[in-house]
XYZ file of C-alpha atoms in Angstrom:
403
model
C 102.385 173.601 -124.466
C 101.657 174.237 -120.774
C 100.620 177.762 -119.855
C 103.105 179.005 -117.247
C 101.606 182.485 -116.862
C 98.887 181.698 -114.304
C 98.142 184.122 -111.474
C 99.469 183.839 -107.932
C 96.192 182.393 -106.671
C 97.084 179.126 -108.401
C 100.134 178.675 -106.185
C 99.913 176.202 -103.281
C 101.065 178.996 -100.926
C 100.389 182.723 -100.801
C 102.930 185.296 -102.054
C 103.465 186.314 -98.416
C 104.287 182.737 -97.476
C 106.651 182.472 -100.450
C 108.455 185.586 -99.234
C 108.804 184.127 -95.750
C 110.217 180.904 -97.176
C 113.046 182.829 -98.819
C 114.653 183.378 -95.432
C 114.389 180.214 -93.316
C 115.496 180.786 -89.692
C 118.499 178.477 -89.994
C 119.927 180.453 -92.930
C 119.659 183.943 -91.478
C 119.451 184.864 -87.812
C 116.646 187.175 -86.763
C 117.489 190.652 -85.495
C 117.173 189.718 -81.820
C 119.503 186.735 -82.157
C 122.008 188.814 -84.124
C 122.015 191.332 -81.263
C 122.663 188.527 -78.770
C 125.466 187.235 -80.989
C 127.104 190.673 -81.151
C 126.821 191.116 -77.386
C 128.378 187.728 -76.662
C 131.111 188.297 -79.233
C 132.114 191.474 -77.380
C 131.986 189.671 -74.027
C 134.225 186.912 -75.383
C 136.740 189.412 -76.758
C 136.865 191.373 -73.494
C 136.458 188.692 -70.817
C 137.118 185.246 -72.260
C 139.936 185.426 -74.812
C 142.354 187.215 -72.423
C 141.757 184.465 -69.832
C 141.506 181.371 -72.030
C 145.170 180.321 -71.978
C 145.417 180.722 -68.199
C 142.192 178.783 -67.606
C 143.718 175.903 -69.556
C 147.195 176.160 -68.040
C 146.117 176.368 -64.396
C 143.072 174.119 -64.859
C 141.101 176.370 -62.510
C 137.446 177.275 -62.828
C 137.007 180.924 -63.960
C 134.462 182.103 -61.379
C 134.752 185.719 -62.538
C 133.931 184.818 -66.140
C 131.089 182.551 -65.024
C 129.545 185.264 -62.875
C 130.068 187.668 -65.751
C 127.893 185.402 -67.879
C 125.325 185.533 -65.094
C 125.385 189.330 -64.995
C 124.963 189.449 -68.760
C 121.941 187.152 -68.552
C 123.564 184.294 -70.460
C 123.125 181.697 -67.724
C 119.419 182.478 -67.408
C 118.727 183.084 -71.077
C 116.500 180.035 -71.607
C 114.773 180.158 -68.207
C 111.154 181.337 -67.846
C 110.673 185.004 -66.990
C 109.312 184.079 -63.546
C 112.774 182.812 -62.660
C 114.624 185.773 -64.126
C 115.110 184.292 -67.575
C 114.665 185.679 -71.073
C 112.919 182.583 -72.483
C 115.396 182.620 -75.365
C 115.140 180.121 -78.207
C 117.333 177.078 -78.711
C 118.632 178.848 -81.819
C 119.822 181.819 -79.763
C 121.356 179.483 -77.189
C 123.224 177.555 -79.900
C 124.584 180.810 -81.320
C 125.827 181.782 -77.850
C 127.437 178.349 -77.481
C 129.335 178.805 -80.731
C 130.556 182.292 -79.848
C 131.714 181.261 -76.366
C 133.581 178.248 -77.771
C 135.492 180.490 -80.162
C 137.061 182.009 -77.060
C 137.202 179.074 -74.644
C 135.770 175.574 -74.806
C 135.698 175.449 -71.003
C 133.584 178.592 -70.713
C 131.219 177.339 -73.412
C 130.817 173.984 -71.714
C 130.169 175.597 -68.332
C 127.403 177.596 -69.999
C 125.962 174.447 -71.579
C 125.985 172.293 -68.443
C 124.223 175.038 -66.496
C 121.490 175.161 -69.122
C 120.981 171.404 -69.109
C 120.776 171.320 -65.304
C 118.239 174.147 -65.375
C 116.215 172.179 -67.931
C 116.167 169.065 -65.747
C 115.087 171.014 -62.664
C 112.486 172.941 -64.628
C 110.958 169.710 -65.909
C 111.233 167.588 -62.778
C 111.799 169.529 -59.544
C 108.943 170.675 -57.315
C 107.923 174.334 -57.480
C 109.581 175.169 -54.171
C 112.979 173.883 -55.312
C 112.590 175.510 -58.721
C 111.908 178.894 -57.133
C 114.786 178.423 -54.694
C 117.491 177.204 -57.074
C 116.783 178.336 -60.647
C 117.079 182.132 -60.171
C 120.365 181.643 -58.327
C 121.681 179.303 -61.008
C 120.687 181.891 -63.600
C 122.740 184.523 -61.804
C 125.744 182.225 -61.462
C 125.511 182.204 -57.668
C 125.247 178.424 -57.347
C 126.413 175.608 -59.599
C 124.743 172.276 -60.304
C 126.460 169.150 -61.679
C 125.060 166.046 -63.347
C 126.482 162.940 -61.644
C 125.986 160.263 -64.261
C 129.252 158.726 -65.534
C 130.936 156.001 -63.497
C 134.247 154.182 -63.864
C 132.515 151.218 -65.520
C 129.578 153.009 -67.141
C 129.916 155.691 -69.786
C 127.725 155.247 -72.842
C 125.805 152.445 -71.100
C 123.901 154.700 -68.714
C 121.515 151.890 -67.760
C 124.395 150.001 -66.127
C 124.962 152.506 -63.305
C 126.022 150.936 -60.017
C 125.277 153.865 -57.715
C 122.305 152.857 -55.590
C 119.410 154.736 -54.024
C 118.133 152.648 -51.120
C 114.577 153.542 -50.052
C 114.381 154.459 -46.355
C 111.886 156.310 -44.217
C 111.363 159.767 -45.713
C 113.708 159.357 -48.641
C 116.715 157.486 -50.010
C 120.316 156.690 -49.120
C 122.633 157.244 -52.094
C 125.771 155.101 -52.235
C 128.296 154.991 -55.054
C 130.957 156.923 -56.946
C 130.861 159.034 -60.087
C 133.797 159.858 -62.349
C 134.723 162.593 -64.867
C 131.989 164.859 -63.499
C 132.025 168.449 -64.730
C 131.857 170.879 -61.754
C 132.629 168.051 -59.275
C 135.091 170.201 -57.363
C 132.849 173.263 -57.059
C 129.187 172.234 -57.348
C 126.606 173.266 -54.768
C 124.122 170.696 -56.057
C 124.309 167.447 -57.992
C 121.656 165.645 -59.992
C 122.517 161.996 -59.371
C 121.602 159.098 -61.630
C 121.116 156.080 -59.363
C 119.269 152.783 -59.287
C 116.865 151.557 -56.631
C 117.253 147.970 -57.858
C 120.103 146.834 -60.129
C 118.183 143.734 -61.192
C 115.612 145.970 -62.901
C 118.147 147.547 -65.258
C 116.849 150.799 -66.729
C 113.520 150.323 -64.948
C 115.222 150.818 -61.607
C 116.939 154.113 -62.440
C 115.837 157.403 -60.910
C 117.135 160.980 -60.654
C 117.903 162.560 -57.288
C 118.824 166.139 -56.352
C 121.601 166.141 -53.758
C 122.839 169.153 -51.801
C 126.629 169.288 -51.556
C 126.291 170.079 -47.842
C 124.537 166.768 -47.225
C 126.176 164.270 -44.891
C 127.721 161.489 -46.932
C 128.506 163.741 -49.922
C 132.220 163.842 -50.692
C 134.393 165.215 -53.469
C 136.906 162.682 -54.725
C 140.054 163.067 -56.813
C 140.333 165.785 -59.416
C 140.560 164.492 -62.992
C 143.601 165.601 -64.978
C 142.117 165.742 -68.457
C 143.687 166.426 -71.843
C 141.547 169.356 -72.960
C 138.607 171.590 -72.006
C 140.427 172.148 -68.741
C 139.224 174.472 -66.001
C 135.857 172.827 -65.286
C 136.756 171.340 -61.883
C 136.232 167.890 -63.398
C 136.560 165.021 -60.948
C 134.943 162.363 -58.789
C 131.894 162.564 -56.559
C 131.443 159.989 -53.818
C 128.204 159.223 -51.986
C 128.330 157.230 -48.749
C 124.815 156.627 -47.413
C 123.992 160.179 -48.462
C 120.399 160.900 -47.427
C 118.107 162.529 -49.983
C 114.553 163.450 -48.933
C 111.731 162.014 -50.987
C 110.849 165.526 -52.208
C 114.237 165.672 -53.950
C 113.562 162.621 -56.111
C 113.359 164.287 -59.523
C 112.367 161.178 -61.450
C 110.993 157.963 -59.940
C 112.501 154.568 -60.801
C 111.777 153.607 -64.380
C 111.758 157.197 -65.652
C 115.177 158.460 -64.574
C 117.103 157.115 -67.553
C 114.626 158.530 -70.050
C 114.667 161.950 -68.411
C 118.461 161.973 -68.232
C 118.678 161.096 -71.925
C 116.250 163.890 -72.833
C 118.825 166.381 -71.568
C 121.462 164.666 -73.713
C 119.497 165.485 -76.860
C 119.657 169.218 -76.156
C 123.246 168.808 -75.045
C 124.127 167.373 -78.434
C 123.039 170.619 -80.074
C 125.339 172.424 -77.659
C 128.199 170.046 -78.429
C 127.701 170.652 -82.143
C 127.679 174.423 -81.672
C 130.815 174.300 -79.535
C 132.548 172.178 -82.179
C 131.701 174.776 -84.814
C 133.006 177.559 -82.581
C 136.336 175.802 -82.040
C 136.604 174.996 -85.751
C 135.906 178.630 -86.642
C 138.574 179.823 -84.214
C 141.084 177.373 -85.722
C 140.195 178.437 -89.249
C 140.595 182.124 -88.388
C 144.048 181.442 -86.958
C 145.072 179.389 -89.999
C 143.836 181.999 -92.464
C 145.709 184.797 -90.709
C 148.883 182.714 -90.419
C 148.737 181.685 -94.088
C 148.546 185.325 -95.153
C 151.422 186.397 -92.914
C 153.817 183.450 -93.062
C 156.482 183.990 -95.713
C 158.114 181.101 -97.589
C 159.755 180.791 -101.006
C 159.389 184.484 -101.707
C 155.804 185.103 -100.614
C 152.982 184.264 -98.206
C 152.138 180.572 -98.028
C 148.527 181.518 -98.804
C 149.702 181.850 -102.422
C 150.229 178.093 -102.640
C 147.331 176.102 -104.046
C 147.838 173.313 -101.517
C 147.175 175.768 -98.679
C 144.284 177.357 -100.562
C 142.574 173.984 -101.003
C 142.955 173.238 -97.293
C 141.384 176.578 -96.388
C 138.554 176.055 -98.864
C 137.730 172.628 -97.439
C 137.874 173.940 -93.885
C 135.475 176.778 -94.656
C 133.076 174.455 -96.474
C 132.960 171.957 -93.597
C 132.387 174.662 -90.992
C 129.502 176.196 -92.920
C 127.873 172.807 -93.478
C 128.185 171.947 -89.793
C 126.816 175.321 -88.742
C 123.737 174.863 -90.917
C 123.137 171.354 -89.557
C 123.436 172.656 -86.013
C 121.024 175.504 -86.600
C 118.583 173.172 -88.315
C 118.588 170.969 -85.211
C 118.033 174.028 -83.008
C 115.246 175.300 -85.260
C 113.580 171.876 -85.241
C 113.550 171.848 -81.437
C 112.173 175.387 -81.321
C 109.419 174.351 -83.738
C 108.289 171.725 -81.236
C 109.170 168.858 -83.544
C 111.052 165.652 -82.764
C 114.736 166.539 -83.032
C 116.615 163.464 -81.814
C 117.990 162.540 -85.250
C 118.793 166.133 -86.178
C 120.661 166.672 -82.899
C 122.682 163.475 -83.281
C 123.495 164.200 -86.930
C 124.653 167.715 -86.094
C 126.710 166.531 -83.121
C 128.328 163.702 -85.069
C 129.121 165.788 -88.137
C 130.386 168.810 -86.202
C 132.501 166.812 -83.746
C 134.228 164.981 -86.585
C 134.702 168.065 -88.749
C 136.320 170.030 -85.917
C 138.938 167.289 -85.592
C 139.858 167.643 -89.267
C 139.696 171.438 -89.317
C 141.872 171.861 -86.234
C 144.356 169.275 -87.501
C 144.642 171.068 -90.850
C 144.964 174.419 -89.095
C 147.844 173.072 -87.022
C 149.437 171.649 -90.180
C 149.311 175.078 -91.803
C 151.070 176.513 -88.745
C 153.819 173.889 -89.013
C 156.197 173.790 -86.052
C 154.668 177.014 -84.727
C 151.397 175.148 -84.149
C 153.118 172.320 -82.284
C 154.303 174.685 -79.566
C 152.563 174.687 -76.172
C 152.425 178.486 -76.421
C 150.302 178.360 -79.588
C 146.542 178.842 -79.321
C 146.025 176.193 -82.003
C 147.725 173.632 -79.731
C 145.038 174.208 -77.083
C 142.284 173.983 -79.680
C 143.775 170.701 -80.890
C 143.527 169.215 -77.386
C 140.098 170.699 -76.721
C 138.610 169.388 -79.961
C 139.257 165.715 -79.219
C 136.611 165.268 -76.531
C 133.690 166.259 -78.752
C 133.682 162.766 -80.261
C 133.214 161.394 -76.727
C 131.033 163.738 -74.636
C 127.225 163.608 -74.825
C 127.439 160.268 -76.634
C 130.389 158.968 -78.652
C 130.471 159.055 -82.446
C 129.536 155.383 -82.421
C 126.514 156.044 -80.193
C 125.402 158.873 -82.499
C 125.424 156.523 -85.483
C 123.323 154.027 -83.541
C 120.820 156.755 -82.615
C 120.610 158.042 -86.190
C 120.145 154.559 -87.642
C 117.403 153.704 -85.146
C 115.564 156.915 -85.943
C 115.774 156.218 -89.672
C 114.588 152.625 -89.337
C 111.736 153.589 -87.024
C 110.382 156.223 -89.415
């Protein structure tokens, strides 16, 4: 019979390492991240929730809330200290994304897009432009958009038709972009354009365009179903001159660098999905306890109980997947598959959770005055933005087959 009483020295890891393994980062937030979570939760309760319905109804960008995030340090949280940032982890950022989305999907997405634009500038802009723009973006003083999607090119980023014609000292940008977040209010735009359509992805570059530039024009505002209030619309470029120093990525590298930001964005999309799902679940649970039918609260019925149990289970699973993706990125490991899996799973679970939550509300949930009705509309886009569900499955499969 095998002796199972050996000393600790026979273990493949030390007792200290065993103790550390009992609390992996994705299972329990560290004290600093918990403090950030509590701070954001209070901000959402005080500043976001009271405004959320009006942001959606009027479809107007909440500048006061956005600047409030800047004052709180949320817009600069992942920036380097030299630019006024806190150098926060992806885990902390994902937690903030979830908490903001519980109050307003629009506010959460504004926070996410700002972070992704900061990331692109931090990785690609020259030091002068970084020092000039990043601190101001971190304070919420200026806003940067990503001009990527076109009327004929969504998931197929390599098929962009917007051109960047080389001229003396820079480039002339010509083309139109559609469904651009911040289009109506941006001070800057990172434009995905091609220097030669015949080269496909090898002709694509990234260009930083000032909204005051001649040839830059804001087109029609997009009337979208959900996540309203982001000044979504068209951007038009008509021989818009961009100096060579504002070329963020030369032809052949632009697509790759644009897609790198999508990977982080997918973690944000997953976190937002979890936040919306949690908000829907909280509403459904409260309603089920309070709604009286057949002599008691509907929460007494097993059918409702099973729905609530499934909703809670899905949310927790999605949250863990999202935090695992964030932790993997923070650990400096490849996280493409983890980000796509989290985004796919969370975006599909939020659809089911919100639908079940509305079902529990019955006719009350079908009213335009109900919060759950807004969550229902907001939740739909998460299977589209930052790569559709079909694209995520392609990415995951390719990662698995390449391993």
